[in-house]
CSV table of C-alpha atoms in Angstrom, one decimal:
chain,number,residue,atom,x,y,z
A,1,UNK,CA,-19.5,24.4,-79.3
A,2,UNK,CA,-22.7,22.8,-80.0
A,3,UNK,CA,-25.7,23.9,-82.4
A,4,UNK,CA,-27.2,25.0,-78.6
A,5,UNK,CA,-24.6,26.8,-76.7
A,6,UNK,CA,-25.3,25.8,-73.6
A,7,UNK,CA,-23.9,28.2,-70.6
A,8,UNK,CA,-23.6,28.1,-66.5
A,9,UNK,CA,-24.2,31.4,-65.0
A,10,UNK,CA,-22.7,31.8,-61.1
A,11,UNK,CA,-23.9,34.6,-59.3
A,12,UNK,CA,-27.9,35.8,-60.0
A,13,UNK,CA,-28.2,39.0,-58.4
A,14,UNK,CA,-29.6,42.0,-59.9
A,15,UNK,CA,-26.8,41.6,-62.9
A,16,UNK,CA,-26.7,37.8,-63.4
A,17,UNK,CA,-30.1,37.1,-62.7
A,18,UNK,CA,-31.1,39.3,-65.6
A,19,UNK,CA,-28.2,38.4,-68.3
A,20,UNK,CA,-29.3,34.4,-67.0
A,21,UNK,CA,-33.0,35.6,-68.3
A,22,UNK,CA,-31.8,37.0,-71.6
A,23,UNK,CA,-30.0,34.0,-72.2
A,24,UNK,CA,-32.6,31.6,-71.8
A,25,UNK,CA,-35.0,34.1,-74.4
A,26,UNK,CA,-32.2,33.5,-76.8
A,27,UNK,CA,-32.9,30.2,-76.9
A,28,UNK,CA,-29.5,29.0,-75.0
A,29,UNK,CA,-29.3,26.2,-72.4
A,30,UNK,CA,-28.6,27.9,-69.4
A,31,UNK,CA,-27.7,26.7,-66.1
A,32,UNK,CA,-27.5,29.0,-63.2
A,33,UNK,CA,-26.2,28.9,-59.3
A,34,UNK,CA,-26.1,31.2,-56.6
A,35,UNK,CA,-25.6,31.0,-52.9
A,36,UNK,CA,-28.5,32.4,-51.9
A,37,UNK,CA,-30.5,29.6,-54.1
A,38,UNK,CA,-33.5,32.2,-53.6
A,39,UNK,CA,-32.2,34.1,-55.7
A,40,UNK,CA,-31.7,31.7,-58.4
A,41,UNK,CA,-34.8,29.6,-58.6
A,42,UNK,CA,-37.2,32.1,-59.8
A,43,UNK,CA,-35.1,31.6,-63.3
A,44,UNK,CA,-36.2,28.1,-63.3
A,45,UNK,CA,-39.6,29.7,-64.7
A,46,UNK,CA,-37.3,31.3,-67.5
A,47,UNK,CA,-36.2,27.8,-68.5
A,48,UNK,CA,-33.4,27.6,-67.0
A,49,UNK,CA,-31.9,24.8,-65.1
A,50,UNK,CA,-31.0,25.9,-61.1
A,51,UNK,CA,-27.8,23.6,-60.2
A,52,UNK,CA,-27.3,22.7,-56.5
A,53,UNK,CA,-23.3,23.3,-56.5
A,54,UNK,CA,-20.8,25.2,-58.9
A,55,UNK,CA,-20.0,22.0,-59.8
A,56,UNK,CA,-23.6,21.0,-61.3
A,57,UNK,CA,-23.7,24.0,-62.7
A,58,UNK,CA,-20.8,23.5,-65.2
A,59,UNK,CA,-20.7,20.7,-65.9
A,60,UNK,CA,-20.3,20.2,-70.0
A,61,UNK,CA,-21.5,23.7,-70.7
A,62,UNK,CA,-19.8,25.5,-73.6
A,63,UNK,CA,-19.6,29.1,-71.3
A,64,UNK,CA,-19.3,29.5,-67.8
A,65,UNK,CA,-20.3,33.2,-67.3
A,66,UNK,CA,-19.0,35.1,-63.6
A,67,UNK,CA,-21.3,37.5,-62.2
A,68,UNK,CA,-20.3,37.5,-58.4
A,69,UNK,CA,-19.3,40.1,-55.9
A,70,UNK,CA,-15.4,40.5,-56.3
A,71,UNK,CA,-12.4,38.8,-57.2
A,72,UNK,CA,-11.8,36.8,-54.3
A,73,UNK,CA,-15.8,35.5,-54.3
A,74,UNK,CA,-15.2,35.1,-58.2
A,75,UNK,CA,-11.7,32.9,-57.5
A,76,UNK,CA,-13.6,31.1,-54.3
A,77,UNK,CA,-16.5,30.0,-56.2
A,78,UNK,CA,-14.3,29.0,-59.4
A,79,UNK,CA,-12.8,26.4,-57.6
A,80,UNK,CA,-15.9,24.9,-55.9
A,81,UNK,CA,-17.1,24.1,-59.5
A,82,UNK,CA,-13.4,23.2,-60.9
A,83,UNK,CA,-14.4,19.0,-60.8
A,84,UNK,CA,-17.0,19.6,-63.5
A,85,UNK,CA,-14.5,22.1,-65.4
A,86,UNK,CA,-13.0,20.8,-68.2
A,87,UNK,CA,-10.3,21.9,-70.4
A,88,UNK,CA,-11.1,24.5,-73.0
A,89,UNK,CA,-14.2,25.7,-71.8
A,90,UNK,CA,-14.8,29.5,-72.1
A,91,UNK,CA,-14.8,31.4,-69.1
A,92,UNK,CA,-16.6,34.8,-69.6
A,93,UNK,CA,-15.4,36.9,-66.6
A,94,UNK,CA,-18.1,39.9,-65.8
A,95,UNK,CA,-17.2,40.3,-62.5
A,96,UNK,CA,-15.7,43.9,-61.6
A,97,UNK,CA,-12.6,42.3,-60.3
A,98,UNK,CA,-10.2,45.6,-60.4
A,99,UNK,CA,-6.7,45.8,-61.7
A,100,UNK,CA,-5.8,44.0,-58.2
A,101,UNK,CA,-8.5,41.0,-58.1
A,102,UNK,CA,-8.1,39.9,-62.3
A,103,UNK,CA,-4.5,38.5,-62.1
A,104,UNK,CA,-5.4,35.8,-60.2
A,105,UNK,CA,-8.3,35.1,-61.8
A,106,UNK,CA,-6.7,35.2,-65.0
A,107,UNK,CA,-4.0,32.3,-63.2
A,108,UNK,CA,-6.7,30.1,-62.3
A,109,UNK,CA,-8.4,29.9,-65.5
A,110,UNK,CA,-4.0,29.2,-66.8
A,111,UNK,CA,-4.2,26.6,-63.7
A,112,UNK,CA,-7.4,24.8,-65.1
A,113,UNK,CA,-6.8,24.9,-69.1
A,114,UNK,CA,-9.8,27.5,-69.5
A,115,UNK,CA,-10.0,29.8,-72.1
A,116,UNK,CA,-10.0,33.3,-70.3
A,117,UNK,CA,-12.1,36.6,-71.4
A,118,UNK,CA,-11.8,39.3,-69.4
A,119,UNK,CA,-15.7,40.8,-70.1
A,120,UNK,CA,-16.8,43.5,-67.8
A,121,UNK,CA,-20.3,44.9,-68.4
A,122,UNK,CA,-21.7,48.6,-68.3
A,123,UNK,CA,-25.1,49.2,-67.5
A,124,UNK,CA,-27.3,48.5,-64.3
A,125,UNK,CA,-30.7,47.0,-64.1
A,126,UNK,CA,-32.7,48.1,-66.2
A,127,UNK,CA,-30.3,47.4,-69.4
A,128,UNK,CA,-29.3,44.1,-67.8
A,129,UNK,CA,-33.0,43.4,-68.1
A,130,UNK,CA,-33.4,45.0,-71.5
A,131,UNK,CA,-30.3,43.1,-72.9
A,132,UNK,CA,-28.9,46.3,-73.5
A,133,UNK,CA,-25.1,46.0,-71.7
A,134,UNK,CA,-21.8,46.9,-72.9
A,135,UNK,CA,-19.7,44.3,-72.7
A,136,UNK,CA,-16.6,45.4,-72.3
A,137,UNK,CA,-14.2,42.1,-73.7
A,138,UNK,CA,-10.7,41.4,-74.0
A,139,UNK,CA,-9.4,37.5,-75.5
A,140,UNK,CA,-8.6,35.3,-77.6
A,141,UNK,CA,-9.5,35.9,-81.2
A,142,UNK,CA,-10.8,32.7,-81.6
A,143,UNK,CA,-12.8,32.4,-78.9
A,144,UNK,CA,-15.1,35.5,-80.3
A,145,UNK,CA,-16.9,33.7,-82.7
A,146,UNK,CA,-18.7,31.0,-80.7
A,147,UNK,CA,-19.3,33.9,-77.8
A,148,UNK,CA,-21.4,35.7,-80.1
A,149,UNK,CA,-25.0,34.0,-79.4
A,150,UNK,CA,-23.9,34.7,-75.1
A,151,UNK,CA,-23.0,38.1,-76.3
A,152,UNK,CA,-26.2,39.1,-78.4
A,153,UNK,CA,-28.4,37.7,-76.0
A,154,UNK,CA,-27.0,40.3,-73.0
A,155,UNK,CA,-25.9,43.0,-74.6
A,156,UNK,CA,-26.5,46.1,-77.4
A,157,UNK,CA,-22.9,45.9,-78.5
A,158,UNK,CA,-19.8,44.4,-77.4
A,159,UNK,CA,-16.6,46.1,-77.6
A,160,UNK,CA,-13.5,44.1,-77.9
A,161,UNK,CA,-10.6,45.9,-76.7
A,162,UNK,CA,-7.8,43.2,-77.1
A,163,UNK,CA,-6.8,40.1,-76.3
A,164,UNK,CA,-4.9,40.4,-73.1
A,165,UNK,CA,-6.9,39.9,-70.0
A,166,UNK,CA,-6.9,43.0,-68.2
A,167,UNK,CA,-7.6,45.4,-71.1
A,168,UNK,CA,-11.4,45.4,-70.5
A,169,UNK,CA,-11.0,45.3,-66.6
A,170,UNK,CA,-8.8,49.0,-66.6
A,171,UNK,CA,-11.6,50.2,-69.5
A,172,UNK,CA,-14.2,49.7,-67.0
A,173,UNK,CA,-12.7,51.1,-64.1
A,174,UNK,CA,-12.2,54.1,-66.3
A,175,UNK,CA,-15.8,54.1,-66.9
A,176,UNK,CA,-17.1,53.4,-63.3
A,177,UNK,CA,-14.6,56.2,-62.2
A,178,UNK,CA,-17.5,58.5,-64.2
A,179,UNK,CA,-20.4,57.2,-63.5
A,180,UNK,CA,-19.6,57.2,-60.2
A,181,UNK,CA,-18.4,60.8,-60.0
A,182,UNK,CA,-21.5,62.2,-61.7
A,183,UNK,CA,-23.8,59.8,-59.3
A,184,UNK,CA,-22.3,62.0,-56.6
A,185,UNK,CA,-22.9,65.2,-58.1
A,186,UNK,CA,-26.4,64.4,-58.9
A,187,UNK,CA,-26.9,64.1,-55.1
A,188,UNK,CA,-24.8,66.4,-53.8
A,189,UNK,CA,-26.4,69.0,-56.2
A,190,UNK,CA,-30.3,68.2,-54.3
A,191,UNK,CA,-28.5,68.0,-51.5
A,192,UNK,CA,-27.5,71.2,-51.4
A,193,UNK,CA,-30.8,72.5,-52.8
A,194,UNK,CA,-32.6,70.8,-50.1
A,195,UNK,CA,-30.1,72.7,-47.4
A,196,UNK,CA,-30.7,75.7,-49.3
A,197,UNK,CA,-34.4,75.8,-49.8
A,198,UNK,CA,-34.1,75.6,-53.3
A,199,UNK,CA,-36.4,73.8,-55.5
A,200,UNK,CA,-34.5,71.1,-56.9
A,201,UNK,CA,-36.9,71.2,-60.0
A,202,UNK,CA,-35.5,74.8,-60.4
A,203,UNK,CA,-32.0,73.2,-61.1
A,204,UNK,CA,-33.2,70.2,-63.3
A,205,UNK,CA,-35.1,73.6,-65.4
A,206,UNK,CA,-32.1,75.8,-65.3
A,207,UNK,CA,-30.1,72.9,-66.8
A,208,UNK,CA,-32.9,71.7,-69.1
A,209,UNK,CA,-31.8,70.8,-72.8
A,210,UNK,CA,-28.6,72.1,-72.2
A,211,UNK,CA,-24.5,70.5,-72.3
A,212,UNK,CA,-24.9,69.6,-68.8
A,213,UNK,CA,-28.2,67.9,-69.0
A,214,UNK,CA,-28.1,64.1,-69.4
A,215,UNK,CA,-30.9,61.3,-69.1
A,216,UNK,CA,-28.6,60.1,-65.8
A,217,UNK,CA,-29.0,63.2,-64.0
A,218,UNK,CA,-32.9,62.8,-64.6
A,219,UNK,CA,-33.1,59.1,-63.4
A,220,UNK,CA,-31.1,59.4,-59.9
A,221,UNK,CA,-32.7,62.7,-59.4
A,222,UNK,CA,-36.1,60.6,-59.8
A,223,UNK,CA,-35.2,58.8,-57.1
A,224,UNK,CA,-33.7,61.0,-54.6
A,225,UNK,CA,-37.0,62.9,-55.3
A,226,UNK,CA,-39.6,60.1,-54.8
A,227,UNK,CA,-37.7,58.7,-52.8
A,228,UNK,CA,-37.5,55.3,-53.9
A,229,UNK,CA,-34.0,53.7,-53.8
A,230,UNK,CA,-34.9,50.1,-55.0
A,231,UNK,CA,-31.4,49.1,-56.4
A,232,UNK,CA,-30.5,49.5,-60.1
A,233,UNK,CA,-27.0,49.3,-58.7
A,234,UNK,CA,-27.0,49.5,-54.7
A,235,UNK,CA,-24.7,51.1,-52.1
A,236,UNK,CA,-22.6,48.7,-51.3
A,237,UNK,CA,-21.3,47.2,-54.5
A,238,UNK,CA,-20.9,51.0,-55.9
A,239,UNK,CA,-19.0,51.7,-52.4
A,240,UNK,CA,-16.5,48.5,-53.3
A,241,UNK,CA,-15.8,49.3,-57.1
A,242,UNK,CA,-15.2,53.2,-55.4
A,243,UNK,CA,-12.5,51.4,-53.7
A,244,UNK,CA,-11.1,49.3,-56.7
A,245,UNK,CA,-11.1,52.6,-59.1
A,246,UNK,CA,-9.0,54.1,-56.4
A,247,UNK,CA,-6.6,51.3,-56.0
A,248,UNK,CA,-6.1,51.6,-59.5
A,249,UNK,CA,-5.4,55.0,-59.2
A,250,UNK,CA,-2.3,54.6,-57.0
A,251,UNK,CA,-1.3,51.6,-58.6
A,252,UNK,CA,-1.1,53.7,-61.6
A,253,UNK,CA,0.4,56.7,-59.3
A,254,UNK,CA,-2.8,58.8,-60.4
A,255,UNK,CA,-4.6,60.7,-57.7
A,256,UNK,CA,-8.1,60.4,-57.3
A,257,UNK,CA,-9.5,62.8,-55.0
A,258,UNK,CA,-12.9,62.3,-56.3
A,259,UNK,CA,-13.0,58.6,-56.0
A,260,UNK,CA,-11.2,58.8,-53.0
A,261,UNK,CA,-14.1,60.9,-51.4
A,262,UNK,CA,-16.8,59.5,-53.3
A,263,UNK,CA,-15.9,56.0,-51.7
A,264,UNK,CA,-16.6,57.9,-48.2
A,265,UNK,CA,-19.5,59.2,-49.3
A,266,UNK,CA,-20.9,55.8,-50.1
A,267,UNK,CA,-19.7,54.8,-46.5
A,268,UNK,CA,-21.3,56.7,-44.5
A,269,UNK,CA,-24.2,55.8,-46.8
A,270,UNK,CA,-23.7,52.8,-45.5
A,271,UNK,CA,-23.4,53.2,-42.2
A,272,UNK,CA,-26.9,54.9,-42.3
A,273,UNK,CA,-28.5,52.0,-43.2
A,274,UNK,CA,-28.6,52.3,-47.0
A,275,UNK,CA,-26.0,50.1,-48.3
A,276,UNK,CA,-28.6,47.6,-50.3
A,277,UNK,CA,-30.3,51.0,-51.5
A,278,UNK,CA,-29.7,52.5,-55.2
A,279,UNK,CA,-26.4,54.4,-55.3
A,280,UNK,CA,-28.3,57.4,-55.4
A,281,UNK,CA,-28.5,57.1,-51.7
A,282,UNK,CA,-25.0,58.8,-51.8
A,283,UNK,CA,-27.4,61.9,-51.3
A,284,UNK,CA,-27.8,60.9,-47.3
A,285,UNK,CA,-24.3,61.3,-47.1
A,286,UNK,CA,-24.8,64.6,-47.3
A,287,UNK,CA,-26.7,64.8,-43.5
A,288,UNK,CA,-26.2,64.2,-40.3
A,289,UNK,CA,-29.0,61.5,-38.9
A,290,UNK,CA,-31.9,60.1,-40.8
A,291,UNK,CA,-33.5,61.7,-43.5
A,292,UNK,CA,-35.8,60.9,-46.6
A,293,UNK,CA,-35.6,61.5,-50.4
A,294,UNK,CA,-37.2,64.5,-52.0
């Protein structure tokens, strides 16, 4: 890699758009795309460089980091750009692509010569925008070193977890399967204040300071209560990594009752109308017909 590492970001929604920002305060080159090009050109203020096609996009950089949807999107949009790929280029795969949706990626990167890190992330917006992720990695030894300026730039700490792609992929579904879980209980518990007529800052009292107080439950219970959902992490994306923590459940011949019902919860969520909200909008699953935060 050069003195400069230079690196393509595809996919600048709430999670790329910020790691794209972080990189371009480090000091990287960055080049960025994203379908929605609205998306993407307000990082052209950052310094970075808004490519017209995959393709543009990585053309001679050092690291071309995935943020999309899904697997499929991730695998769709990989080969739009594979005429500027070249071999040996680092492929730094965020996406939360499931036990189901990495193999494939994992082939393509075999099929075009790319060196492949499996590199989940943990955090939402706010330490996306801090440079505050987890990065959850899993390759080659030898790649690590000239990742490390990508890696600083996005997250607190990375933690390498092997070298076999797949490894950081089944950490983070382990992960998701408990943020995910106490998301739900923070919403069913106001929920059922609400239908109670009990003052939800009663509960956040009784459990002030306590071994079942966290800073989590504070923050979605802010905005259940203000009723603000602008998306740290919205609805919908929450509702199809629900669906991949389960899938790895049965693949694993594990049963997940909690996913399993959390993943409905974020449905009818959905279905309501609030699937581009903030997860915490699992609460309106809890009712029948519209409602607002309180």
């Amino acid at each position: 890699m050069s003195d400069r590492t230079s690196v393509a970001v595809l996919g600048t929604g709430i999670m790329g758009a910020a790691m794209a920002r972080n990189l371009c305060r480090a000091g990287l080159a960055v080049r960025v795309w994203n379908r929605t090009s609205a998306k993407a050109e307000p990082l052209a203020a950052e310094g970075a460089r808004v490519a017209a096609d995959p393709r543009e996009a990585v053309e001679n950089a050092d690291v071309v980091l995935t943020m999309l949807h899904d697997g499929p999107v991730t695998a769709e949009i990989v080969r739009a750009a594979a005429p500027g790929l070249r071999a040996g280029q680092v492929w730094l795969q965020s996406t939360t692509a499931g036990v189901d949706g990495l193999p494939a990626l994992a082939e393509l990167a075999r099929e075009y010569q790319l060196t492949f890190v499996d590199a989940p992330v943990l955090g939402t917006r706010q330490p996306a925008e801090a440079g505050e992720l987890v990065v959850l990695a899993a390759g080659p030894r030898e790649a690590r070193s000239g990742l490390a300026p990508v890696l600083e730039a996005v997250g607190a700490r990375t933690v390498w977890v092997g070298e076999e792609p797949g490894a950081a992929t089944r950490l983070k579904l382990v992960c998701n399967s408990w943020v995910l879980t106490v998301t739900h209980g923070v919403a069913e518990a106001l929920a059922l204040a609400d239908g109670l007529g009990v003052d939800p800052q009663g509960f956040l009292d009784a459990v002030a300071g306590g071994p079942l107080d966290m800073g989590y439950l504070r923050l979605k219970a802010q905005a259940v209560r203000s009723g603000d959902f602008a998306p740290s992490f919205a609805v919908d994306t929450a509702a199809k990594d629900a669906r991949l923590v389960v899938s790895a459940g049965e693949r694993a011949g594990v049963r997940m009752d909690v996913a399993v019902a959390g993943a409905e919860r974020f449905r009818r969520a959905a279905e309501q109308g609030h699937g581009g909200e903030d997860m915490a909008a699992s609460y309106f699953a809890s009712f029948d017909g519209e409602r607002t935060g309180r």
